[in-house]
Coordinates of C-alpha atoms (C1' of nucleotides) in Angstrom, one line a residue:
Chain A
M1 CA 15.1 -52.2 25.6
S2 CA 14.9 -51.9 21.6
H3 CA 17.5 -49.2 21.1
V4 CA 18.3 -47.5 17.4
S5 CA 22.3 -47.8 17.3
H6 CA 22.5 -45.2 14.9
S7 CA 20.8 -41.6 14.2
L8 CA 18.1 -42.0 10.9
P9 CA 18.5 -39.6 8.3
R10 CA 16.9 -36.9 7.8
P11 CA 14.0 -37.9 5.6
V12 CA 13.0 -40.5 7.9
V13 CA 13.6 -38.0 11.4
Y14 CA 11.3 -35.8 9.2
R15 CA 8.7 -38.0 8.9
L16 CA 8.8 -38.9 12.6
P17 CA 6.3 -36.8 13.8
Q18 CA 4.0 -37.9 11.0
Y19 CA 4.1 -41.5 12.4
L20 CA 3.3 -40.4 16.3
T21 CA 0.3 -38.0 15.2
R22 CA -1.7 -40.6 13.5
V23 CA -0.5 -43.4 15.4
R24 CA -1.9 -41.4 18.6
E25 CA -5.1 -40.4 16.4
L26 CA -5.6 -44.9 16.0
R27 CA -4.9 -45.7 19.9
Q28 CA -7.1 -42.7 21.0
S29 CA -10.1 -43.7 18.1
G30 CA -9.1 -47.6 19.5
V31 CA -7.5 -49.2 16.6
E32 CA -5.4 -51.8 17.7
W33 CA -2.7 -52.4 14.9
V34 CA -2.9 -50.5 12.2
S35 CA -0.9 -52.4 8.8
S36 CA 2.0 -50.4 6.5
L37 CA -0.3 -50.5 4.1
E38 CA -2.9 -47.7 6.3
L39 CA 0.0 -45.7 7.6
A40 CA 1.3 -45.0 3.7
R41 CA -2.1 -44.8 2.2
D42 CA -2.9 -42.0 5.8
L43 CA 0.4 -39.9 5.7
G44 CA 0.7 -40.0 1.6
L45 CA 3.8 -42.0 1.0
T46 CA 4.5 -46.1 0.0
S47 CA 4.0 -49.3 2.4
S48 CA 7.0 -49.9 0.9
T49 CA 8.6 -46.6 2.7
V50 CA 6.5 -47.0 6.0
R51 CA 8.3 -50.8 6.4
Q52 CA 11.6 -49.4 5.9
D53 CA 11.4 -46.1 7.6
L54 CA 10.0 -48.8 10.8
S55 CA 12.6 -51.2 10.3
Q56 CA 14.9 -49.0 10.9
L57 CA 14.0 -49.0 14.9
H58 CA 13.5 -52.1 14.8
M59 CA 9.2 -51.7 15.1
Q60 CA 8.7 -55.3 14.3
G61 CA 5.4 -55.8 13.0
V62 CA 3.1 -59.9 12.3
S63 CA 2.1 -61.0 9.6
K64 CA -1.2 -60.9 8.1
R65 CA -1.8 -58.5 10.9
G66 CA 0.8 -55.4 10.8
Y67 CA 2.0 -53.2 13.8
Q68 CA 0.8 -53.0 17.2
V69 CA -0.8 -49.9 17.3
S70 CA 0.6 -48.5 21.8
R71 CA 3.4 -50.6 20.8
L72 CA 4.4 -48.6 17.9
E73 CA 3.2 -45.1 20.3
A74 CA 6.1 -45.9 22.6
I75 CA 8.9 -46.4 19.8
L76 CA 8.2 -43.3 18.0
A77 CA 7.5 -41.3 21.6
K78 CA 10.8 -42.6 22.8
E79 CA 12.5 -41.4 19.2
L80 CA 11.7 -37.8 19.7
G81 CA 12.2 -38.0 22.9
A82 CA 8.3 -37.1 23.0
N83 CA 8.4 -38.3 26.6
R84 CA 11.2 -36.3 28.9
E85 CA 10.5 -32.4 29.0
H86 CA 12.7 -30.2 26.5
C87 CA 13.2 -26.7 27.5
A88 CA 13.3 -23.4 25.1
V89 CA 14.1 -19.8 24.9
I90 CA 11.6 -17.9 22.9
V91 CA 14.1 -14.4 21.6
G92 CA 11.8 -12.1 20.3
A93 CA 9.0 -10.8 21.8
G94 CA 6.5 -9.4 19.0
Y95 CA 3.6 -11.7 18.1
L96 CA 5.0 -14.7 17.2
G97 CA 7.1 -15.3 20.4
T98 CA 4.1 -13.9 22.4
A99 CA 2.5 -16.1 20.5
L100 CA 4.7 -19.3 20.7
A101 CA 5.4 -18.0 24.4
A102 CA 1.6 -18.9 25.4
H103 CA 0.5 -21.6 22.7
G104 CA -0.6 -24.3 24.6
G105 CA 0.3 -27.2 22.5
L106 CA 3.9 -26.3 23.6
M107 CA 3.5 -27.7 26.8
E108 CA 1.3 -30.8 25.0
Q109 CA 4.2 -31.8 23.8
G110 CA 6.9 -31.5 26.1
F111 CA 8.7 -28.3 25.5
R112 CA 7.9 -25.5 27.8
V113 CA 9.4 -22.7 27.6
C114 CA 11.6 -21.4 30.2
G115 CA 12.1 -17.6 29.2
I116 CA 11.5 -14.4 26.8
F117 CA 12.9 -12.0 26.0
D118 CA 13.7 -9.4 23.7
A119 CA 16.3 -6.4 23.0
D120 CA 13.9 -3.4 22.9
P121 CA 13.4 -2.0 26.5
D122 CA 10.4 -1.3 26.0
L123 CA 9.5 -4.6 26.2
V124 CA 11.4 -5.9 28.8
G125 CA 9.2 -6.8 31.7
G126 CA 5.6 -6.8 30.3
R127 CA 4.0 -10.1 30.9
V128 CA 3.5 -13.0 28.4
G129 CA 1.5 -15.6 29.8
D130 CA 3.5 -16.6 33.5
L131 CA 6.8 -15.1 32.3
H132 CA 8.1 -11.5 32.2
T133 CA 9.9 -10.5 28.9
Q134 CA 13.8 -10.6 29.9
S135 CA 16.4 -8.5 28.6
M136 CA 19.2 -10.1 26.6
E137 CA 21.7 -9.6 29.1
T138 CA 19.9 -12.6 31.6
L139 CA 19.6 -14.6 28.4
S140 CA 22.7 -16.9 29.3
H141 CA 22.6 -16.7 32.5
T142 CA 18.5 -18.0 31.8
V143 CA 20.1 -20.6 29.2
K144 CA 22.1 -21.3 32.5
K145 CA 20.1 -21.7 34.8
H146 CA 17.5 -24.0 33.1
C147 CA 19.8 -25.8 30.6
A148 CA 17.5 -25.0 28.5
E149 CA 18.6 -27.0 25.0
I150 CA 16.5 -25.1 22.2
G151 CA 16.6 -21.4 21.4
I152 CA 13.8 -20.2 19.0
I153 CA 15.1 -17.3 16.9
A154 CA 11.1 -15.4 16.7
V155 CA 12.5 -11.8 15.8
P156 CA 12.5 -9.9 12.8
S157 CA 15.1 -10.8 9.7
A158 CA 17.5 -8.1 10.5
A159 CA 18.4 -9.3 14.1
A160 CA 18.2 -12.7 12.7
Q161 CA 21.5 -13.7 12.8
Q162 CA 22.9 -12.2 15.7
V163 CA 20.3 -13.6 17.9
A164 CA 21.1 -16.9 16.4
D165 CA 24.9 -16.0 18.0
E166 CA 24.2 -14.6 20.5
L167 CA 22.1 -18.4 21.6
V168 CA 24.4 -20.2 20.3
A169 CA 26.7 -18.2 22.9
A170 CA 24.5 -18.4 25.3
G171 CA 24.4 -22.4 25.1
V172 CA 22.1 -24.4 23.2
Q173 CA 22.2 -26.8 21.3
G174 CA 19.0 -26.4 19.2
L175 CA 18.3 -23.3 16.7
L176 CA 14.8 -23.3 15.5
N177 CA 15.1 -20.4 13.3
L178 CA 10.8 -18.5 12.5
A179 CA 12.9 -15.1 11.1
Y180 CA 12.9 -14.8 7.4
A181 CA 16.4 -14.3 7.1
Q182 CA 19.0 -17.0 7.1
V183 CA 20.9 -18.4 9.5
R184 CA 24.2 -20.3 9.5
V185 CA 26.2 -21.5 13.4
P186 CA 27.9 -23.6 14.1
P187 CA 28.1 -27.9 12.4
S188 CA 27.8 -28.5 16.2
V189 CA 24.3 -26.7 17.1
A190 CA 21.7 -28.0 15.4
L191 CA 19.2 -25.8 13.0
V192 CA 16.1 -26.2 12.4
D193 CA 13.4 -23.8 9.7
A194 CA 10.2 -22.4 9.3
R195 CA 10.6 -19.6 7.9
L196 CA 6.8 -18.9 7.4
I197 CA 7.9 -16.1 4.9
A198 CA 10.1 -18.6 2.7
N199 CA 7.3 -21.7 3.7
L200 CA 4.7 -18.9 2.1
Q201 CA 7.0 -18.9 -1.2
Q202 CA 7.5 -22.2 -1.6
L203 CA 4.3 -22.6 -1.7
A204 CA 3.6 -19.2 -4.4
Y205 CA 5.6 -21.4 -6.2
I206 CA 3.8 -24.3 -6.9
I207 CA 0.3 -23.4 -6.9
R208 CA 1.8 -21.5 -10.3
N209 CA 3.5 -23.9 -10.7
P210 CA 1.4 -27.4 -10.7
N211 CA 2.1 -30.6 -11.1
G212 CA 6.0 -29.3 -10.1
G213 CA 8.7 -31.3 -8.3
T214 CA 9.4 -34.5 -7.5
A215 CA 7.6 -37.4 -8.9
K216 CA 6.4 -38.7 -5.8
A217 CA 4.7 -34.5 -5.8
R218 CA 2.6 -35.6 -8.5
I219 CA 1.3 -38.8 -7.8
R220 CA 0.8 -38.0 -4.6
G221 CA -2.2 -39.4 -2.8
K222 CA -3.0 -41.7 -6.8
K223 CA -0.3 -44.7 -6.3
E224 CA -1.1 -47.8 -3.9
S225 CA -5.4 -45.7 -3.3
T226 CA -5.9 -49.8 -3.4
Chain B
M1 CA 12.6 -11.8 -20.8
S2 CA 14.1 -15.4 -19.9
H3 CA 11.5 -18.1 -19.4
V4 CA 11.9 -22.0 -17.1
S5 CA 10.3 -24.2 -18.8
H6 CA 9.4 -26.7 -16.7
S7 CA 8.6 -26.3 -13.3
L8 CA 11.7 -26.8 -10.8
P9 CA 12.3 -30.0 -8.4
R10 CA 11.3 -29.0 -5.0
P11 CA 15.5 -29.4 -3.5
V12 CA 15.9 -26.3 -5.1
V13 CA 12.3 -24.7 -4.8
Y14 CA 12.8 -24.4 -0.9
R15 CA 16.1 -23.4 -2.1
L16 CA 15.5 -20.6 -4.4
P17 CA 14.4 -18.5 -0.5
Q18 CA 17.8 -18.2 0.7
Y19 CA 19.1 -17.3 -2.2
L20 CA 17.4 -14.7 -3.1
T21 CA 17.9 -13.0 0.9
R22 CA 21.1 -13.3 0.5
V23 CA 21.4 -11.9 -2.7
R24 CA 19.0 -9.2 -1.1
E25 CA 21.4 -8.5 1.1
L26 CA 24.4 -8.4 -1.5
R27 CA 22.6 -5.9 -2.8
Q28 CA 21.8 -4.0 0.0
S29 CA 25.3 -4.2 0.9
G30 CA 25.9 -2.4 -3.0
V31 CA 28.1 -5.6 -4.1
E32 CA 27.8 -6.3 -7.3
W33 CA 29.2 -10.0 -8.3
V34 CA 28.8 -12.4 -6.4
S35 CA 30.4 -16.0 -6.9
S36 CA 28.9 -19.7 -6.8
L37 CA 32.1 -20.4 -4.5
E38 CA 30.8 -17.7 -2.6
L39 CA 26.8 -18.3 -2.5
A40 CA 27.3 -21.7 -1.0
R41 CA 29.8 -20.7 1.2
D42 CA 26.9 -18.4 2.5
L43 CA 24.1 -20.7 2.4
G44 CA 26.1 -23.6 3.4
L45 CA 26.2 -25.5 0.3
T46 CA 28.8 -26.1 -2.7
S47 CA 29.5 -24.5 -5.5
S48 CA 28.4 -26.8 -7.9
T49 CA 24.9 -27.1 -6.3
V50 CA 24.2 -23.5 -6.4
R51 CA 25.6 -23.4 -10.2
Q52 CA 23.3 -26.5 -11.4
D53 CA 20.6 -24.5 -9.7
L54 CA 21.2 -20.8 -11.1
S55 CA 21.8 -22.7 -14.5
Q56 CA 18.1 -23.9 -14.1
L57 CA 17.0 -20.3 -14.0
H58 CA 19.1 -19.8 -17.0
M59 CA 20.6 -17.5 -14.7
Q60 CA 23.9 -17.4 -16.2
G61 CA 26.7 -15.8 -15.0
V62 CA 30.5 -14.7 -15.9
S63 CA 33.8 -16.8 -16.1
K64 CA 36.0 -15.4 -13.3
R65 CA 33.2 -12.5 -11.5
G66 CA 30.5 -15.3 -11.3
Y67 CA 26.8 -13.9 -11.2
Q68 CA 25.7 -10.4 -11.6
V69 CA 23.7 -9.7 -8.0
S70 CA 21.0 -7.5 -9.9
R71 CA 19.7 -9.4 -12.6
L72 CA 20.2 -12.5 -10.4
E73 CA 17.5 -10.2 -7.5
A74 CA 15.6 -10.1 -10.8
I75 CA 15.0 -13.5 -12.0
L76 CA 14.9 -14.9 -8.7
A77 CA 11.8 -12.5 -7.8
K78 CA 10.5 -13.7 -10.5
E79 CA 10.4 -16.9 -9.8
L80 CA 9.6 -17.2 -6.4
G81 CA 6.2 -14.5 -7.2
A82 CA 8.1 -12.0 -4.7
N83 CA 6.6 -8.9 -7.8
R84 CA 3.2 -9.9 -7.3
E85 CA 1.0 -9.8 -4.6
H86 CA -0.8 -13.2 -3.4
C87 CA -4.0 -12.8 -1.3
A88 CA -4.2 -15.3 1.7
V89 CA -6.7 -16.0 3.8
I90 CA -6.1 -17.3 7.8
V91 CA -8.5 -19.5 9.4
G92 CA -7.9 -18.9 13.7
A93 CA -8.1 -16.4 15.4
G94 CA -6.0 -17.2 18.4
Y95 CA -2.8 -15.7 19.4
L96 CA -0.6 -17.7 16.1
G97 CA -3.7 -16.2 13.7
T98 CA -3.2 -12.6 15.3
A99 CA 0.3 -12.6 15.0
L100 CA 0.7 -13.9 11.3
A101 CA -2.2 -11.4 10.8
A102 CA -0.2 -9.0 12.1
H103 CA 3.3 -9.8 11.0
G104 CA 4.6 -6.9 8.9
G105 CA 7.2 -9.6 7.5
L106 CA 3.8 -10.7 5.3
M107 CA 3.0 -7.6 3.0
E108 CA 6.9 -6.7 2.9
Q109 CA 7.2 -10.0 0.6
G110 CA 3.7 -9.2 -0.7
F111 CA 1.6 -11.3 0.4
R112 CA -1.2 -9.6 1.8
V113 CA -3.7 -11.1 4.7
C114 CA -7.3 -10.5 3.2
G115 CA -9.4 -12.3 5.6
I116 CA -9.0 -14.0 9.4
F117 CA -11.6 -16.5 10.9
D118 CA -12.9 -18.1 13.4
A119 CA -15.2 -20.5 14.6
D120 CA -15.7 -19.8 17.8
P121 CA -18.7 -16.8 18.3
D122 CA -16.9 -15.1 21.6
L123 CA -13.7 -14.5 18.8
V124 CA -15.8 -13.5 15.8
G125 CA -15.6 -9.7 15.6
G126 CA -12.8 -8.8 17.5
R127 CA -10.1 -6.1 15.8
V128 CA -6.7 -7.9 13.9
G129 CA -4.8 -5.4 13.0
D130 CA -7.0 -3.3 10.6
L131 CA -9.4 -6.9 9.9
H132 CA -12.1 -8.1 12.1
T133 CA -12.5 -11.8 12.9
Q134 CA -15.2 -13.6 11.4
S135 CA -17.4 -16.4 11.2
M136 CA -16.6 -19.5 9.4
E137 CA -19.4 -19.3 7.4
T138 CA -18.6 -15.9 5.3
L139 CA -15.2 -17.8 4.8
S140 CA -16.0 -19.2 0.7
H141 CA -17.5 -16.2 0.0
T142 CA -14.5 -14.2 1.1
V143 CA -12.2 -16.0 -0.7
K144 CA -14.0 -16.2 -4.0
K145 CA -15.0 -12.1 -3.7
H146 CA -10.8 -11.3 -2.8
C147 CA -9.6 -14.2 -4.9
A148 CA -7.2 -15.8 -1.7
E149 CA -4.4 -18.0 -3.1
I150 CA -3.8 -19.5 0.1
G151 CA -4.9 -20.5 3.0
I152 CA -2.8 -20.8 6.2
I153 CA -4.6 -23.0 9.1
A154 CA -3.9 -21.6 12.2
V155 CA -6.1 -23.8 14.7
P156 CA -6.0 -26.7 16.9
S157 CA -4.4 -29.5 15.9
A158 CA -8.2 -31.5 16.5
A159 CA -9.6 -29.1 13.4
A160 CA -6.8 -28.7 11.6
Q161 CA -8.5 -31.0 9.3
Q162 CA -11.6 -29.8 8.7
V163 CA -10.8 -26.8 7.8
A164 CA -8.3 -28.4 5.0
D165 CA -11.4 -28.8 3.7
E166 CA -13.5 -26.2 4.5
L167 CA -10.0 -24.1 2.7
V168 CA -10.3 -26.6 -0.1
A169 CA -14.9 -26.4 -0.5
A170 CA -14.3 -22.4 -0.8
G171 CA -11.7 -22.1 -3.7
V172 CA -8.0 -21.8 -2.1
Q173 CA -5.0 -23.5 -4.0
G174 CA -2.1 -23.5 -1.6
L175 CA -3.0 -24.9 2.1
L176 CA 0.2 -23.5 5.0
N177 CA -0.7 -25.5 7.8
L178 CA 0.8 -24.7 10.6
A179 CA -1.3 -27.4 13.2
Y180 CA 0.6 -30.4 15.1
A181 CA -1.8 -32.3 13.2
Q182 CA -1.5 -34.0 9.7
V183 CA -3.9 -32.9 6.8
R184 CA -4.1 -34.4 3.7
V185 CA -5.3 -32.6 0.8
P186 CA -7.0 -33.2 -2.8
P187 CA -3.4 -33.8 -4.8
S188 CA -4.6 -30.4 -7.6
V189 CA -4.3 -28.2 -4.4
A190 CA -1.0 -27.3 -2.7
L191 CA 0.5 -28.4 0.4
V192 CA 3.4 -26.7 2.9
D193 CA 3.4 -27.8 6.5
A194 CA 5.3 -25.6 8.4
R195 CA 4.2 -27.7 12.0
L196 CA 6.3 -25.8 14.9
I197 CA 5.9 -27.8 16.9
A198 CA 7.1 -31.5 15.2
N199 CA 9.9 -29.2 14.0
L200 CA 10.7 -28.8 17.6
Q201 CA 10.5 -32.5 17.7
Q202 CA 13.0 -33.1 15.1
L203 CA 15.0 -30.6 16.5
A204 CA 14.8 -32.2 19.7
Y205 CA 16.2 -35.7 17.8
I206 CA 18.9 -33.9 16.4
I207 CA 20.4 -32.2 19.8
R208 CA 20.3 -35.9 20.9
N209 CA 21.4 -37.6 18.2
P210 CA 23.9 -34.9 17.0
N211 CA 26.3 -36.0 13.6
G212 CA 22.5 -37.5 12.8
G213 CA 21.3 -37.2 8.9
T214 CA 22.6 -37.3 5.4
A215 CA 26.6 -36.3 4.6
K216 CA 25.8 -33.5 4.0
A217 CA 24.4 -32.9 7.4
R218 CA 27.2 -34.4 9.4
I219 CA 29.7 -31.9 6.7
R220 CA 27.9 -29.1 6.6
G221 CA 30.4 -26.1 6.7
K222 CA 33.5 -28.1 6.4
K223 CA 33.5 -28.5 2.7
E224 CA 35.2 -26.0 0.4
S225 CA 35.9 -23.8 3.2
T226 CA 38.5 -22.2 1.5
Chain C
dT1 C1' 49.0 -14.2 -20.6
dA2 C1' 47.4 -17.0 -16.2
dG3 C1' 44.6 -17.7 -13.9
dA4 C1' 39.4 -18.3 -11.2
dT5 C1' 34.7 -19.1 -12.6
dT6 C1' 31.3 -20.7 -15.6
dG7 C1' 28.3 -24.3 -17.5
dT8 C1' 27.5 -29.8 -18.6
dT9 C1' 28.7 -34.4 -18.3
dA10 C1' 29.8 -37.9 -15.7
dA11 C1' 30.2 -39.9 -11.0
dT12 C1' 28.5 -40.8 -6.5
dC13 C1' 25.6 -41.3 -3.4
dG14 C1' 21.2 -41.4 -0.9
dA15 C1' 16.5 -42.4 -0.5
dT16 C1' 12.6 -44.6 -2.1
dT17 C1' 10.4 -47.5 -4.9
dA18 C1' 9.5 -52.8 -5.8
dA19 C1' 9.6 -57.8 -5.4
dC20 C1' 9.4 -61.2 -3.5
dA21 C1' 10.3 -65.1 0.6
dA22 C1' 9.5 -66.2 4.8
dT23 C1' 5.6 -66.3 7.7
dC24 C1' 1.3 -65.6 10.6
Chain D
dT1 C1' -5.1 -73.9 4.4
dA2 C1' -5.5 -69.9 1.3
dG3 C1' -4.2 -64.7 2.0
dA4 C1' -3.0 -60.8 3.7
dT5 C1' 1.5 -58.5 5.4
dT6 C1' 5.8 -58.5 6.8
dG7 C1' 11.1 -57.7 6.4
dT8 C1' 14.8 -57.2 3.2
dT9 C1' 16.6 -57.3 -0.8
dA10 C1' 17.6 -55.4 -5.9
dA11 C1' 16.4 -52.0 -9.1
dT12 C1' 15.4 -47.2 -9.7
dC13 C1' 15.1 -42.8 -9.3
dG14 C1' 16.9 -38.4 -8.7
dA15 C1' 19.9 -35.5 -6.2
dT16 C1' 23.9 -33.9 -5.3
dT17 C1' 29.0 -33.6 -6.1
dA18 C1' 33.0 -33.9 -9.0
dA19 C1' 35.8 -33.3 -12.9
dC20 C1' 37.4 -30.3 -16.3
dA21 C1' 36.5 -27.9 -21.1
dA22 C1' 35.6 -24.0 -22.4
dT23 C1' 35.8 -18.7 -21.7
dC24 C1' 36.4 -13.9 -20.2

DNA sequence: TAGATTGTTAATCGATTAACAATC
DNA sequence: TAGATTGTTAATCGATTAACAATC
């Protein structure tokens, strides 16, 4: 019944899925205990960071043995809500939107796509997996009917901000933005950017300027390597 | 001919595409000058951060007027390499891989997909845009022929690490990882994660724990709003 | 001129890392 | 027991913000 009282710092939240994927791998390969040092090596962190993070989750370890994999997985899954199902709508039935709707991985991790929408009348009615593309007029109704929490923006840059506004008006609580454009949302709405082209630009920059950024990046993979 | 001597801190690199998209919008709508305060408001930053960042790019402003939009755009584009063309290969010809290959936005921003690959023989030879899916055996040859700098991982989790290794072996200098799985690369190779499902998990966490994270996130959009 | 805005220094804030006593 | 590993405190590091003189 351990309960994390107050919300975790962003960098920790960012690492939670990393811990979870690794810990699942460990469990699947039959490993029962894992030390902070091992986790750190696997994820490119320091053992100190791992212990701090897990301590914030009230995950208790055992001297000389480390952390119990099954318990750690349970705590991480609970914290990330990986147990319950999340309902999402996708706006944009282009390549990216349909790819996501059809992506089996979403469902596997508890994200159910309960609607896909497009402003283009030619696309409306088209089949996407076991959904049909709906017109934007039906967005609000569908969000409410399914209590969709998450809106995914998969439209061209030019339309991104307007779609964000419509999703917010429809009542979703958080947005995943896949468009190149920056969008703004009211402070009450959560926003996570997965702006692929911006990511490519960052990557191109880092390639051209190696050794870049933080000391962390520079040293990555060298420290603590036993 | 201003030249940024040494590589910028990660957080700044992360903001560069944001500045660039906004500045392009401004130029397109005919705006000639923009102040640090305006940019800050548009992007949810403080004017102080904007001035610090632009100062690191050696972008000089003018008292009382701010920064010249056209000049700023040129400097940002140059710094991000948005002028030159970058060559990328995609591994994984599933929904996501083909969606990216067909995505016009990549080309628009200077990223040319010069090959798409899949381990599944049934997919090899299939048409994707104006490319044909190639077998993994041809990866290394294609990377070398086109001097591809970037490898995009668009395969299921289970295959992600191996694909990462193959891309590195083939000689790409940076990876964009779209798979849910964590991948590790040697320090000489750049890595940017766009792990969509992990992003959705983070989003779900933030939704359930509002006000979360950093003070910045909490205040976002409130400060400096005149 | 008066007022707005830059560029930069100094202060603050927060995250990461080091260090080490406690523990199994 | 001896040694490894946790949990936590303190130190370091780096990024953000505040403040303000310089400037147009």
